[in-house]
Amino acid sequence: MSAIEPPVQRLWWKQPLDRAELLWIVIALVWCLILFFMMPYWHLYGKQNLANEAYRESPDEYAKKTEAMVAKYKVREEGGDLKVPVVHPPAGGDAYLIARLWSWYPILELEAGKTYRLHLMSMDYLHGFSLQPENINIEVLPGYDHVITVTPTHPGAYGIVCNEYCGIGHSTMTNKLYVVK
Amino acid sequence: MAVNRMFRTCPTTGLVFHQPAEQLIKANAVAGVVFLLIGGILAIGVVLTRWPAVHLLPADRFYQVLTAHGLDMLIFWVIFFEIAVLYFCSSTLLKARLATPRMAWAAFGLMVLGALMNNYSVTRGDSSVMMTSYAPMGAHWTFYLGLILFAVGALVACFVFFGTLVVAKGERTYIGSVPLVTFGAITAAIIAVFTIASGAIILIPTLLWSVGLISHIDPLMYRTIWWAFGHSSQQINVAAHISVWYAIAAIVFGAKPLSERVSRSAFLLYILFLQLASAHHLLADPGLSSNWKIFNTSYAMYLAVLASMVHGLTVPGAIEVAQREKGYNQGLFEWLRKAPWGNPVFSGMFISLIGFGFLGGISGVMMGTEQLNLITHNTLYVPGHFHATVVIGTTLAFMALTYFLIPVLFRREIMFPAMAKWQPYVFGLGMAGVALFLMAAGTLGVPRRDWDITFAGNTFPYEFPGSAFLMLGLAGISGLIAIVGGAMYLLNTVGSVFLGRKIATPGFRHVRATEGVASAQKPVAQPSTVAAAITGHGGRIGAWGLVAPGTFSLAMVFLVSFVLYYFINWKYLATVWPLR
Ligand code: HEM
Ligand SMILES: [Cu+2]
Ligand SMILES: [Cu+2]
């Protein structure tokens, strides 16, 4: 009978399948398997995979490492009175980025085609690392130093936007990232 | 025992209502609609602020309004209505008395109290933490306590539902197995119990933390458990609105499932493969391994996707068969062309089905893929996706059901039938625009939950392309259309329920059901007719050896769109910076 009445055939689990249903189940199952295999496939052959590398870290320690990098590799300052350091870490090396209410620190300058270990960590709430216009989006947590091995492709001035809601100043949390030849 | 034995039979539909159940269904549905009204008013503020050319509210007000919009819509409107659906699917469809109506009222009271307390905390202004309330960002303690009270109430209501099933079985009010729609409701309720347990595990420590009794909440643990609650509650919505689809197909067309076995197994998949579907909310998080992410998104999710794809075929398939048997057997789509498009119960349900599948389903799978998540995480793509699932899917299905319940349950005529006829189209199309344009803005990188994407006044602003602003403008216009559609629904339901013309019920009486079978049972069908009903329609209907060739071709269109869109996004991903 209809779906709002008890099934006529009491042993409903023995009821034969309709042909359209059977066909569709097979097709859908194959498609779901493809959906599954695409992920390990991309780990093997794709170039965009999120790192499994992360460490528990205290905000103080992380800030210290960042300051050490800034002291060593600062090339200039930007942002007028704010004097935000622009840092050019060595290719292949560690680049630290601090997320905090409500700014990113410092400004990184990377070389196109070179690979960096980009560290992301928050000092307080959750933040979102959103690199524009590349549109790479990564969650930034306090207490977890997330290391992403990244290779910038094209030179230019990129924007970093916070895309995890972090309170009233959320929209003000933007920064630059430079990629140079 | 006379008090608990009051039934009435609806003269129009033959449905049997237990009086206490009837009142509880009404109360929960009305409470849900009240929160839909509040959430809908807040939607005006949300949508007009995110439209950069209008930019209505100041920042603090926007975040406060957005927090309340998410909670009032996704939690309070949807769950109140779901409790009404659970009582309907147990007591009414099984013709059984509702177990422990007093407990059910207590549950209702707790839910109302919790919802009010939570709303109060948001109005204070110190709890604009969004519905996700990610620790360590903290809200006032009433925020968490309100949610906990509401959840406890909902849990009690689920147990009233289970109790009613036991009563029905014990008093033998039905023969054989429960109807498919009730089966779907059981799935929803089982998932609800799991969901609410996860909610308690995370919200109770957070409440203690908010008053200073616990010093630290790990943000990653919070996100993992919060999403075990947040995601599985979406699974409740899916199970519930698919049950509503089946119910409407049965009510409008007398449609029966193509096969009970397939539809029921698909519901079972939702329960079996639910566990850690929260993983797809954590794909861009540090500290979780890829193996964990892949396992939990695919094992837990793709089999649920399979289940939804199956329902997506069997619901319209059942309608097609019913229509073809009525004689609309020409070509591929006569059954669909001749469907009652002017009946909002049907049109609402069908738009819900198409929108949920094409917009919500495809985008959800794309975003839930480990690597593809990188290009969508926390952008406006996410709200775009879930306005297709939970608004076009769940909300519109519930709206469609309301048009059936007003005459049957409330015994009132629909006050403005012409408006009812147009409402699913206005709301559905407006919302489809919201979903699509938010997704488009998200693809261009625009963040969600962001007050001002011009970043005016920032030291280092970023300038989004003009196309992003265009998409936000279009989303704004579509949002206003959807809000008009929502207002049409609210005006009509509230008007009809309180002021609509009463439907006379000739010979109306309360039937006093004796112990045992509640009402006259129809005799069980004879085996021979049963066999004919199942194995087919003897090649009388359909084409290509299929009983539902039209639905099958629609399913193929769906599949092709799905495959294309999925791989286009891989292609897009391949162009961004290599990372590992
Ligand atoms: C009536 C028309 C509606 C419109 C125009 C609308 C519009 C929007 C927009 C534009 C956002 C995104 C804001 C942002 O992230 O910055 C949003 C968020 C949201 N909406 Fe709606 N919405 C409507 C109805 C609904 C309904 C019926 C539901 C649920 C059943 C719902 C659930 C949500 C949720 C859960 C959020 C996310 C809140 C958050 O980020 O915490 N909306 N809405
Ligand atoms: Cu931030
Ligand atoms: Cu932020």
Coordinates of N, CA and C in Angstrom, one line a residue, chain B residues 392-519:
Chain B
I392 N 15.8 24.9 1.1 CA 15.0 24.3 0.0 C 14.6 22.9 0.4
G393 N 15.5 22.1 0.9 CA 15.2 20.7 1.2 C 14.2 20.6 2.4
T394 N 14.7 20.9 3.6 CA 13.9 20.6 4.8 C 12.8 21.7 4.9
T395 N 13.1 22.9 4.9 CA 12.1 23.9 5.2 C 10.9 23.9 4.2
L396 N 11.3 23.8 2.9 CA 10.2 23.8 2.0 C 9.3 22.6 2.0
A397 N 10.0 21.4 2.4 CA 9.2 20.2 2.5 C 8.2 20.4 3.7
F398 N 8.7 21.0 4.8 CA 7.8 21.2 5.9 C 6.7 22.2 5.6
M399 N 7.0 23.2 4.8 CA 6.0 24.1 4.4 C 4.9 23.4 3.6
A400 N 5.4 22.5 2.7 CA 4.4 21.8 1.8 C 3.5 21.0 2.7
L401 N 4.1 20.3 3.7 CA 3.3 19.5 4.6 C 2.3 20.3 5.4
T402 N 2.6 21.6 5.7 CA 1.7 22.4 6.4 C 0.4 22.6 5.7
Y403 N 0.5 22.8 4.3 CA -0.7 23.0 3.6 C -1.6 21.8 3.6
F404 N -1.1 20.7 3.9 CA -1.9 19.5 4.1 C -2.5 19.5 5.5
L405 N -1.6 19.9 6.5 CA -2.1 19.8 7.9 C -3.1 20.8 8.3
I406 N -3.1 21.9 7.6 CA -4.1 23.0 8.0 C -5.5 22.5 7.9
P407 N -5.9 22.0 6.8 CA -7.3 21.4 6.8 C -7.5 20.2 7.6
V408 N -6.5 19.3 7.6 CA -6.7 18.0 8.2 C -6.5 18.0 9.7
L409 N -5.5 18.7 10.2 CA -5.2 18.7 11.6 C -5.9 19.9 12.3
F410 N -5.8 21.1 11.7 CA -6.4 22.3 12.4 C -7.9 22.4 12.0
R411 N -8.4 21.7 11.0 CA -9.7 21.8 10.5 C -10.1 23.2 10.1
R412 N -9.2 23.9 9.3 CA -9.5 25.2 8.9 C -9.2 25.2 7.4
E413 N -9.9 26.1 6.7 CA -9.6 26.3 5.3 C -8.4 27.2 5.1
I414 N -7.7 26.9 4.0 CA -6.5 27.8 3.7 C -7.2 29.2 3.4
M415 N -6.6 30.2 4.0 CA -7.3 31.5 3.9 C -7.1 32.1 2.5
F416 N -5.9 32.1 2.0 CA -5.6 32.7 0.7 C -5.1 31.6 -0.3
P417 N -6.0 30.8 -0.9 CA -5.5 29.7 -1.7 C -4.6 30.1 -2.9
A418 N -4.9 31.3 -3.5 CA -4.1 31.7 -4.6 C -2.7 32.0 -4.2
M419 N -2.6 32.5 -3.0 CA -1.2 32.8 -2.5 C -0.5 31.5 -2.1
A420 N -1.3 30.6 -1.6 CA -0.7 29.3 -1.3 C -0.1 28.6 -2.5
K421 N -0.9 28.8 -3.6 CA -0.5 28.2 -4.9 C 0.9 28.7 -5.4
W422 N 1.1 30.0 -5.2 CA 2.4 30.6 -5.7 C 3.5 30.5 -4.7
Q423 N 3.2 30.3 -3.4 CA 4.2 30.4 -2.4 C 5.4 29.5 -2.6
P424 N 5.2 28.2 -2.9 CA 6.4 27.4 -3.1 C 7.3 27.8 -4.2
Y425 N 6.7 28.4 -5.2 CA 7.6 28.9 -6.4 C 8.4 30.1 -6.0
V426 N 7.7 31.1 -5.3 CA 8.4 32.3 -4.9 C 9.5 31.9 -3.9
F427 N 9.2 31.2 -2.9 CA 10.2 30.8 -1.9 C 11.3 29.9 -2.5
G428 N 10.9 28.9 -3.3 CA 11.9 28.0 -3.8 C 12.8 28.6 -4.8
L429 N 12.3 29.5 -5.7 CA 13.1 30.1 -6.7 C 14.0 31.2 -6.0
G430 N 13.4 31.9 -5.1 CA 14.3 32.9 -4.4 C 15.4 32.2 -3.7
M431 N 15.1 31.2 -3.0 CA 16.1 30.5 -2.2 C 17.1 29.8 -3.2
A432 N 16.7 29.3 -4.3 CA 17.6 28.7 -5.2 C 18.6 29.8 -5.7
G433 N 18.1 31.0 -5.9 CA 19.0 32.1 -6.2 C 20.0 32.4 -5.1
V434 N 19.5 32.5 -3.8 CA 20.4 32.7 -2.7 C 21.5 31.6 -2.7
A435 N 21.1 30.4 -2.8 CA 22.1 29.3 -2.8 C 23.1 29.4 -3.9
L436 N 22.6 29.6 -5.1 CA 23.5 29.7 -6.2 C 24.5 30.9 -6.2
F437 N 23.9 32.1 -5.8 CA 24.8 33.3 -5.8 C 25.7 33.3 -4.7
L438 N 25.3 32.7 -3.5 CA 26.3 32.6 -2.4 C 27.4 31.6 -2.8
M439 N 27.0 30.6 -3.5 CA 28.1 29.6 -3.9 C 29.0 30.3 -4.9
A440 N 28.5 31.1 -5.8 CA 29.3 31.7 -6.8 C 30.3 32.7 -6.0
A441 N 29.7 33.5 -5.1 CA 30.6 34.4 -4.3 C 31.7 33.6 -3.6
G442 N 31.3 32.5 -3.0 CA 32.3 31.6 -2.3 C 33.4 31.1 -3.2
T443 N 33.0 30.8 -4.4 CA 34.0 30.3 -5.4 C 35.0 31.4 -5.7
L444 N 34.5 32.7 -5.6 CA 35.4 33.8 -5.8 C 36.1 34.2 -4.5
G445 N 36.0 33.4 -3.5 CA 36.8 33.6 -2.3 C 36.1 34.4 -1.2
V446 N 34.9 34.9 -1.4 CA 34.3 35.8 -0.4 C 34.0 35.0 0.9
P447 N 34.5 35.5 2.1 CA 34.3 34.7 3.3 C 32.9 34.8 3.8
R448 N 32.5 33.8 4.6 CA 31.2 33.8 5.2 C 31.3 34.6 6.5
R449 N 30.2 34.9 7.1 CA 30.1 35.6 8.4 C 31.0 36.8 8.4
D450 N 31.0 37.6 7.4 CA 31.9 38.7 7.3 C 31.1 40.0 7.1
W451 N 31.3 41.0 8.0 CA 30.4 42.2 8.0 C 30.7 43.0 6.8
D452 N 32.0 43.2 6.4 CA 32.3 44.1 5.3 C 33.4 43.6 4.4
I453 N 33.1 43.2 3.2 CA 34.2 42.6 2.4 C 34.8 43.7 1.5
T454 N 34.4 45.0 1.7 CA 35.2 46.0 1.1 C 36.5 46.3 1.9
F455 N 36.5 45.8 3.2 CA 37.6 46.0 4.1 C 37.9 47.5 4.2
A456 N 36.9 48.4 4.2 CA 37.2 49.8 4.3 C 37.9 50.1 5.6
G457 N 38.9 50.9 5.5 CA 39.6 51.4 6.7 C 40.7 50.4 7.1
N458 N 40.8 49.2 6.5 CA 41.9 48.3 7.0 C 43.2 48.9 6.4
T459 N 44.3 48.6 7.2 CA 45.6 49.0 6.8 C 46.0 48.2 5.5
F460 N 45.7 46.9 5.5 CA 46.1 46.1 4.3 C 44.8 45.5 3.7
P461 N 44.0 46.3 3.1 CA 42.8 45.7 2.6 C 43.0 44.7 1.4
Y462 N 42.0 43.9 1.1 CA 42.1 43.1 -0.1 C 40.9 43.5 -1.0
E463 N 41.1 43.6 -2.3 CA 40.0 44.0 -3.1 C 39.5 42.8 -3.9
F464 N 38.2 42.5 -3.6 CA 37.6 41.4 -4.3 C 37.2 41.8 -5.7
P465 N 37.2 40.9 -6.7 CA 36.8 41.3 -8.0 C 35.4 41.8 -8.1
G466 N 35.1 42.6 -9.1 CA 33.7 43.2 -9.3 C 32.7 42.1 -9.4
S467 N 33.1 40.9 -9.9 CA 32.1 39.9 -10.1 C 31.6 39.4 -8.7
A468 N 32.5 39.4 -7.7 CA 32.1 39.0 -6.4 C 31.0 39.9 -5.8
F469 N 31.1 41.2 -6.1 CA 30.1 42.2 -5.6 C 28.8 42.0 -6.4
L470 N 28.9 41.7 -7.7 CA 27.7 41.4 -8.5 C 27.0 40.2 -7.9
M471 N 27.7 39.1 -7.5 CA 27.1 37.9 -7.0 C 26.4 38.2 -5.6
L472 N 27.1 39.1 -4.8 CA 26.4 39.4 -3.5 C 25.2 40.3 -3.8
G473 N 25.2 41.1 -4.8 CA 24.0 41.9 -5.1 C 22.8 41.0 -5.5
L474 N 23.2 40.0 -6.4 CA 22.2 39.1 -6.9 C 21.6 38.2 -5.7
A475 N 22.6 37.8 -4.8 CA 22.1 37.1 -3.6 C 21.2 37.9 -2.8
G476 N 21.5 39.2 -2.7 CA 20.6 40.1 -1.9 C 19.2 40.1 -2.5
I477 N 19.1 40.3 -3.9 CA 17.8 40.4 -4.5 C 17.1 39.1 -4.3
S478 N 17.8 37.9 -4.6 CA 17.1 36.6 -4.4 C 16.7 36.5 -3.0
G479 N 17.5 36.9 -2.0 CA 17.1 36.8 -0.6 C 15.8 37.5 -0.3
L480 N 15.7 38.7 -0.9 CA 14.4 39.5 -0.7 C 13.2 38.7 -1.3
I481 N 13.4 38.1 -2.4 CA 12.3 37.3 -3.0 C 12.0 36.1 -2.1
A482 N 13.0 35.5 -1.6 CA 12.8 34.3 -0.7 C 12.1 34.8 0.6
I483 N 12.4 36.0 1.1 CA 11.8 36.5 2.3 C 10.3 36.8 2.0
V484 N 10.0 37.3 0.8 CA 8.6 37.5 0.4 C 7.9 36.2 0.4
G485 N 8.6 35.1 -0.1 CA 8.0 33.8 -0.1 C 7.7 33.3 1.3
G486 N 8.7 33.5 2.1 CA 8.5 33.1 3.5 C 7.4 33.8 4.2
A487 N 7.2 35.1 3.9 CA 6.2 35.9 4.5 C 4.8 35.4 4.0
M488 N 4.8 35.0 2.7 CA 3.5 34.5 2.2 C 3.1 33.3 2.9
Y489 N 4.0 32.4 3.2 CA 3.8 31.2 4.0 C 3.3 31.5 5.4
L490 N 4.0 32.5 6.0 CA 3.6 32.8 7.4 C 2.3 33.4 7.5
L491 N 2.0 34.4 6.6 CA 0.7 35.0 6.6 C -0.4 34.0 6.4
N492 N -0.2 33.2 5.5 CA -1.3 32.2 5.2 C -1.5 31.2 6.3
T493 N -0.4 30.7 6.9 CA -0.6 29.7 7.9 C -1.1 30.3 9.1
V494 N -0.6 31.4 9.6 CA -1.1 32.0 10.8 C -2.5 32.5 10.6
G495 N -2.8 33.1 9.4 CA -4.1 33.5 9.1 C -5.1 32.4 9.1
S496 N -4.7 31.3 8.5 CA -5.7 30.2 8.3 C -5.9 29.5 9.7
V497 N -4.8 29.3 10.4 CA -5.0 28.6 11.7 C -5.8 29.3 12.7
F498 N -5.6 30.7 12.7 CA -6.4 31.4 13.8 C -7.7 32.0 13.3
L499 N -7.7 32.4 12.0 CA -8.9 33.1 11.5 C -9.6 32.4 10.3
G500 N -9.0 31.3 9.8 CA -9.5 30.7 8.7 C -10.9 30.1 9.0
R501 N -11.7 29.9 7.9 CA -13.0 29.4 8.1 C -12.9 27.9 8.6
K502 N -13.7 27.6 9.6 CA -13.7 26.3 10.2 C -14.3 25.3 9.2
I503 N -13.7 24.2 9.1 CA -14.2 23.2 8.2 C -15.2 22.3 9.0
A504 N -16.4 22.3 8.6 CA -17.5 21.6 9.3 C -17.1 20.1 9.2
T505 N -17.4 19.4 10.2 CA -17.1 18.0 10.2 C -18.4 17.2 10.5
P506 N -19.1 16.8 9.4 CA -20.4 16.2 9.6 C -20.1 14.9 10.4
G507 N -21.0 14.6 11.3 CA -20.9 13.4 12.1 C -19.6 13.3 12.9
F508 N -19.0 14.5 13.2 CA -17.8 14.5 14.0 C -18.0 13.9 15.3
R509 N -17.2 13.0 15.7 CA -17.3 12.5 17.1 C -16.0 12.0 17.5
H510 N -15.8 12.0 18.8 CA -14.6 11.4 19.3 C -14.8 9.9 19.5
V511 N -14.0 9.1 18.9 CA -14.2 7.7 18.9 C -13.4 7.2 20.2
R512 N -14.1 6.5 21.0 CA -13.4 5.9 22.1 C -12.9 4.6 21.7
A513 N -11.6 4.6 21.6 CA -11.0 3.3 21.1 C -10.9 2.4 22.3
T514 N -11.2 1.1 22.1 CA -11.1 0.2 23.2 C -9.6 -0.3 23.3
E515 N -9.3 -1.0 24.3 CA -8.0 -1.6 24.3 C -7.8 -2.4 23.1
G516 N -6.6 -2.5 22.6 CA -6.5 -3.3 21.4 C -6.6 -2.4 20.2
V517 N -7.0 -2.9 19.1 CA -7.0 -2.2 17.8 C -7.8 -0.9 18.0
A518 N -7.2 0.1 17.5 CA -7.8 1.4 17.7 C -9.0 1.7 16.8
S519 N -8.9 1.3 15.6 CA -10.0 1.6 14.7 C -10.1 0.4 13.8

